[in-house]
Amino acid sequence: MRTLISTAFISLDGVVEAPGGEAGYRNAGWTFKNVDFLPEAFDIKGREQQEATAMLLGRNSYEAFSQVWPDMPDFAGYKVMPKYVVSTTLAEDDLVSNWGETTILRSLDDVAALKNTEGGPIIIHGSAELNQALSDAGLIDRYHLLVFPLLLGAGKRLFSTTDKDTQRLQLVEHEAYANGLQKQVFDVVR
């Protein structure tokens, strides 16, 4: 079974919306506007590209990332790996042609089937709604969180507010940085 890893820039109050400056959110760009950049705090991002063997995205994140990531040297590792987009509305004609192999999945059952194939870890970037659904369905195995020392208030959250049984996490890696960022890596306890 493949490991499904959710990776996120997240504020202390749980917001993951528009960390890179995407339009439409009042605090857009909070990862670089409000916290000093320290390269060592982002080392996990390079490691993710080396360790992941596929990427999973929701439709909105795919549409945003596929417009900029294919030509960015910082994300060259993702260009060559297979990508899976979970969407009930996206059509094959909507996929970009310069970002490598991309497959559309139509349901969480399709994601569960993908997890049961041979291969290495699958990483999820962005995709707040998809993350919530996957977490609620018990499909996420690990979280890579870079927690920013910010309270953003309103905004899309990584975790749903669904009334569900407690889900335990085991801290397997952590580090605090001089700019206030915290790296927190959790495995989901089954």
mmCIF file of C-alpha atoms in Angstrom:
data_model
loop_
_atom_site.group_PDB
_atom_site.id
_atom_site.type_symbol
_atom_site.label_atom_id
_atom_site.label_comp_id
_atom_site.label_asym_id
_atom_site.label_seq_id
_atom_site.Cartn_x
_atom_site.Cartn_y
_atom_site.Cartn_z
ATOM 1 C CA MET A 1 0.000 0.000 0.000
ATOM 2 C CA ARG A 2 1.287 3.460 -0.909
ATOM 3 C CA THR A 3 1.670 6.218 1.687
ATOM 4 C CA LEU A 4 -0.499 9.304 1.186
ATOM 5 C CA ILE A 5 1.246 12.428 2.533
ATOM 6 C CA SER A 6 -0.505 15.754 3.021
ATOM 7 C CA THR A 7 1.939 18.669 2.935
ATOM 8 C CA ALA A 8 0.861 22.171 3.869
ATOM 9 C CA PHE A 9 1.861 25.649 4.856
ATOM 10 C CA ILE A 10 -0.538 26.282 7.719
ATOM 11 C CA SER A 11 -1.169 29.185 10.081
ATOM 12 C CA LEU A 12 -1.304 28.512 13.803
ATOM 13 C CA ASP A 13 -5.102 28.756 13.617
ATOM 14 C CA GLY A 14 -5.325 26.179 10.807
ATOM 15 C CA VAL A 15 -5.670 28.315 7.657
ATOM 16 C CA VAL A 16 -4.073 27.022 4.451
ATOM 17 C CA GLU A 17 -5.672 29.394 1.945
ATOM 18 C CA ALA A 18 -3.537 31.379 -0.538
ATOM 19 C CA PRO A 19 -0.118 31.037 1.095
ATOM 20 C CA GLY A 20 1.620 31.987 -2.150
ATOM 21 C CA GLY A 21 -0.492 35.038 -2.978
ATOM 22 C CA GLU A 22 -3.400 33.581 -4.928
ATOM 23 C CA ALA A 23 -6.069 36.189 -5.641
ATOM 24 C CA GLY A 24 -9.330 36.394 -3.751
ATOM 25 C CA TYR A 25 -8.168 35.995 -0.162
ATOM 26 C CA ARG A 26 -7.563 39.084 1.970
ATOM 27 C CA ASN A 27 -4.378 37.683 3.590
ATOM 28 C CA ALA A 28 -2.973 36.187 0.369
ATOM 29 C CA GLY A 29 0.795 35.713 0.375
ATOM 30 C CA TRP A 30 1.045 35.305 4.149
ATOM 31 C CA THR A 31 3.991 32.890 3.899
ATOM 32 C CA PHE A 32 6.347 35.515 2.511
ATOM 33 C CA LYS A 33 4.779 38.845 3.524
ATOM 34 C CA ASN A 34 4.718 38.307 7.256
ATOM 35 C CA VAL A 35 7.569 35.926 8.148
ATOM 36 C CA ASP A 36 11.289 36.292 7.446
ATOM 37 C CA PHE A 37 12.601 33.713 4.963
ATOM 38 C CA LEU A 38 15.026 31.128 6.331
ATOM 39 C CA PRO A 39 16.075 28.530 3.710
ATOM 40 C CA GLU A 40 16.600 25.783 6.287
ATOM 41 C CA ALA A 41 12.936 25.997 7.325
ATOM 42 C CA PHE A 42 11.946 24.882 3.829
ATOM 43 C CA ASP A 43 14.380 21.958 3.437
ATOM 44 C CA ILE A 44 11.478 19.540 3.770
ATOM 45 C CA LYS A 45 10.067 20.842 0.477
ATOM 46 C CA GLY A 46 13.119 19.632 -1.451
ATOM 47 C CA ARG A 47 13.029 16.328 0.378
ATOM 48 C CA GLU A 48 9.373 15.859 -0.584
ATOM 49 C CA GLN A 49 10.213 16.116 -4.287
ATOM 50 C CA GLN A 50 12.925 13.480 -3.867
ATOM 51 C CA GLU A 51 10.806 11.064 -1.816
ATOM 52 C CA ALA A 52 7.424 11.342 -3.546
ATOM 53 C CA THR A 53 6.686 9.205 -6.574
ATOM 54 C CA ALA A 54 3.358 10.837 -7.507
ATOM 55 C CA MET A 55 1.329 13.946 -6.735
ATOM 56 C CA LEU A 56 -2.365 14.193 -5.875
ATOM 57 C CA LEU A 57 -4.299 17.446 -6.273
ATOM 58 C CA GLY A 58 -7.841 18.734 -6.149
ATOM 59 C CA ARG A 59 -9.180 20.525 -9.216
ATOM 60 C CA ASN A 60 -8.662 24.081 -7.909
ATOM 61 C CA SER A 61 -5.067 23.448 -6.872
ATOM 62 C CA TYR A 62 -4.334 21.663 -10.137
ATOM 63 C CA GLU A 63 -5.660 24.603 -12.124
ATOM 64 C CA ALA A 64 -3.546 27.053 -10.094
ATOM 65 C CA PHE A 65 -0.313 25.036 -9.916
ATOM 66 C CA SER A 66 -0.383 23.753 -13.509
ATOM 67 C CA GLN A 67 -0.176 27.334 -14.758
ATOM 68 C CA VAL A 68 3.119 28.099 -12.972
ATOM 69 C CA TRP A 69 4.866 24.997 -11.573
ATOM 70 C CA PRO A 70 5.775 23.244 -14.873
ATOM 71 C CA ASP A 71 8.316 25.938 -15.768
ATOM 72 C CA MET A 72 9.666 26.679 -12.265
ATOM 73 C CA PRO A 73 13.110 25.216 -11.504
ATOM 74 C CA ASP A 74 12.135 24.907 -7.810
ATOM 75 C CA PHE A 75 9.490 22.335 -8.796
ATOM 76 C CA ALA A 76 11.376 20.441 -11.521
ATOM 77 C CA GLY A 77 11.027 17.179 -9.571
ATOM 78 C CA TYR A 78 7.267 17.349 -9.835
ATOM 79 C CA LYS A 79 7.251 17.866 -13.595
ATOM 80 C CA VAL A 80 8.340 14.303 -14.312
ATOM 81 C CA MET A 81 6.261 12.445 -11.730
ATOM 82 C CA PRO A 82 2.726 11.213 -12.415
ATOM 83 C CA LYS A 83 -0.025 13.532 -11.238
ATOM 84 C CA TYR A 84 -3.555 12.607 -10.201
ATOM 85 C CA VAL A 85 -6.354 15.172 -10.027
ATOM 86 C CA VAL A 86 -9.507 14.407 -8.060
ATOM 87 C CA SER A 87 -12.436 16.108 -9.775
ATOM 88 C CA THR A 88 -15.947 15.310 -10.895
ATOM 89 C CA THR A 89 -15.957 18.187 -13.390
ATOM 90 C CA LEU A 90 -12.479 18.375 -14.952
ATOM 91 C CA ALA A 91 -12.232 17.028 -18.518
ATOM 92 C CA GLU A 92 -9.201 15.570 -20.297
ATOM 93 C CA ASP A 93 -9.174 18.675 -22.522
ATOM 94 C CA ASP A 94 -8.663 20.817 -19.395
ATOM 95 C CA LEU A 95 -5.292 19.216 -18.601
ATOM 96 C CA VAL A 96 -2.108 21.089 -19.492
ATOM 97 C CA SER A 97 0.276 19.416 -21.929
ATOM 98 C CA ASN A 98 3.586 20.597 -20.434
ATOM 99 C CA TRP A 99 3.459 19.000 -16.968
ATOM 100 C CA GLY A 100 3.827 15.292 -17.646
ATOM 101 C CA GLU A 101 1.439 12.406 -17.153
ATOM 102 C CA THR A 102 -1.836 13.425 -15.467
ATOM 103 C CA THR A 103 -4.780 11.181 -14.629
ATOM 104 C CA ILE A 104 -8.212 12.342 -13.492
ATOM 105 C CA LEU A 105 -9.734 10.467 -10.553
ATOM 106 C CA ARG A 106 -13.469 10.883 -10.010
ATOM 107 C CA SER A 107 -13.932 9.806 -6.382
ATOM 108 C CA LEU A 108 -12.368 8.990 -3.028
ATOM 109 C CA ASP A 109 -12.818 5.326 -3.965
ATOM 110 C CA ASP A 110 -10.476 5.986 -6.907
ATOM 111 C CA VAL A 111 -7.945 7.490 -4.472
ATOM 112 C CA ALA A 112 -8.254 4.435 -2.211
ATOM 113 C CA ALA A 113 -7.654 2.195 -5.238
ATOM 114 C CA LEU A 114 -4.586 4.251 -6.192
ATOM 115 C CA LYS A 115 -3.219 3.805 -2.659
ATOM 116 C CA ASN A 116 -3.522 0.043 -3.106
ATOM 117 C CA THR A 117 -1.204 0.010 -6.138
ATOM 118 C CA GLU A 118 2.528 -0.646 -6.140
ATOM 119 C CA GLY A 119 4.810 2.359 -5.782
ATOM 120 C CA GLY A 120 6.160 4.925 -3.402
ATOM 121 C CA PRO A 121 4.621 7.853 -1.527
ATOM 122 C CA ILE A 122 1.980 10.114 -3.040
ATOM 123 C CA ILE A 123 2.108 13.760 -1.959
ATOM 124 C CA ILE A 124 -0.882 16.128 -1.744
ATOM 125 C CA HIS A 125 -0.221 19.863 -2.222
ATOM 126 C CA GLY A 126 -2.803 22.578 -1.542
ATOM 127 C CA SER A 127 -6.252 21.097 -2.098
ATOM 128 C CA ALA A 128 -7.958 22.073 1.169
ATOM 129 C CA GLU A 129 -11.321 20.512 0.332
ATOM 130 C CA LEU A 130 -9.684 17.307 -0.905
ATOM 131 C CA ASN A 131 -7.517 17.115 2.219
ATOM 132 C CA GLN A 132 -10.581 17.406 4.418
ATOM 133 C CA ALA A 133 -12.408 14.653 2.537
ATOM 134 C CA LEU A 134 -9.368 12.357 2.512
ATOM 135 C CA SER A 135 -8.753 12.895 6.221
ATOM 136 C CA ASP A 136 -12.405 12.260 7.075
ATOM 137 C CA ALA A 137 -12.273 9.040 5.002
ATOM 138 C CA GLY A 138 -9.111 7.896 6.812
ATOM 139 C CA LEU A 139 -6.984 7.887 3.662
ATOM 140 C CA ILE A 140 -4.143 10.203 4.750
ATOM 141 C CA ASP A 141 -1.158 8.444 6.328
ATOM 142 C CA ARG A 142 1.189 11.337 7.134
ATOM 143 C CA TYR A 143 1.184 15.118 7.504
ATOM 144 C CA HIS A 144 4.132 17.404 6.670
ATOM 145 C CA LEU A 145 3.222 20.742 8.203
ATOM 146 C CA LEU A 146 5.135 24.011 8.190
ATOM 147 C CA VAL A 147 3.296 25.961 10.875
ATOM 148 C CA PHE A 148 3.573 29.745 10.552
ATOM 149 C CA PRO A 149 3.375 31.940 13.662
ATOM 150 C CA LEU A 150 0.330 33.769 12.356
ATOM 151 C CA LEU A 151 -3.360 33.942 13.188
ATOM 152 C CA LEU A 152 -5.259 34.568 9.952
ATOM 153 C CA GLY A 153 -8.845 34.149 11.098
ATOM 154 C CA ALA A 154 -11.151 33.326 8.210
ATOM 155 C CA GLY A 155 -9.941 31.157 5.353
ATOM 156 C CA LYS A 156 -9.880 27.610 4.059
ATOM 157 C CA ARG A 157 -8.746 25.147 6.676
ATOM 158 C CA LEU A 158 -6.733 21.953 6.323
ATOM 159 C CA PHE A 159 -8.994 19.969 8.648
ATOM 160 C CA SER A 160 -12.762 19.676 8.454
ATOM 161 C CA THR A 161 -15.149 20.396 11.273
ATOM 162 C CA THR A 162 -16.957 17.085 10.733
ATOM 163 C CA ASP A 163 -18.057 15.369 13.927
ATOM 164 C CA LYS A 164 -15.966 12.194 13.886
ATOM 165 C CA ASP A 165 -14.071 9.851 16.138
ATOM 166 C CA THR A 166 -10.725 11.003 17.495
ATOM 167 C CA GLN A 167 -7.856 10.458 15.091
ATOM 168 C CA ARG A 168 -4.488 10.036 16.818
ATOM 169 C CA LEU A 169 -1.274 11.341 15.323
ATOM 170 C CA GLN A 170 2.293 10.431 16.248
ATOM 171 C CA LEU A 171 4.927 13.169 16.011
ATOM 172 C CA VAL A 172 7.867 11.665 14.089
ATOM 173 C CA GLU A 173 9.869 14.788 13.251
ATOM 174 C CA HIS A 174 9.873 18.387 14.423
ATOM 175 C CA GLU A 175 11.994 21.476 14.460
ATOM 176 C CA ALA A 176 11.543 25.129 15.386
ATOM 177 C CA TYR A 177 13.280 27.894 13.466
ATOM 178 C CA ALA A 178 14.467 31.382 14.429
ATOM 179 C CA ASN A 179 11.719 33.020 12.335
ATOM 180 C CA GLY A 180 9.027 31.229 14.370
ATOM 181 C CA LEU A 181 8.195 28.532 11.814
ATOM 182 C CA GLN A 182 7.767 25.011 13.108
ATOM 183 C CA LYS A 183 8.156 21.843 11.089
ATOM 184 C CA GLN A 184 5.820 19.129 12.343
ATOM 185 C CA VAL A 185 5.680 15.695 10.725
ATOM 186 C CA PHE A 186 2.955 13.376 11.982
ATOM 187 C CA ASP A 187 2.070 9.791 11.129
ATOM 188 C CA VAL A 188 -1.583 8.864 11.452
ATOM 189 C CA VAL A 189 -1.983 6.148 14.079
ATOM 190 C CA ARG A 190 -4.240 3.340 12.854
#
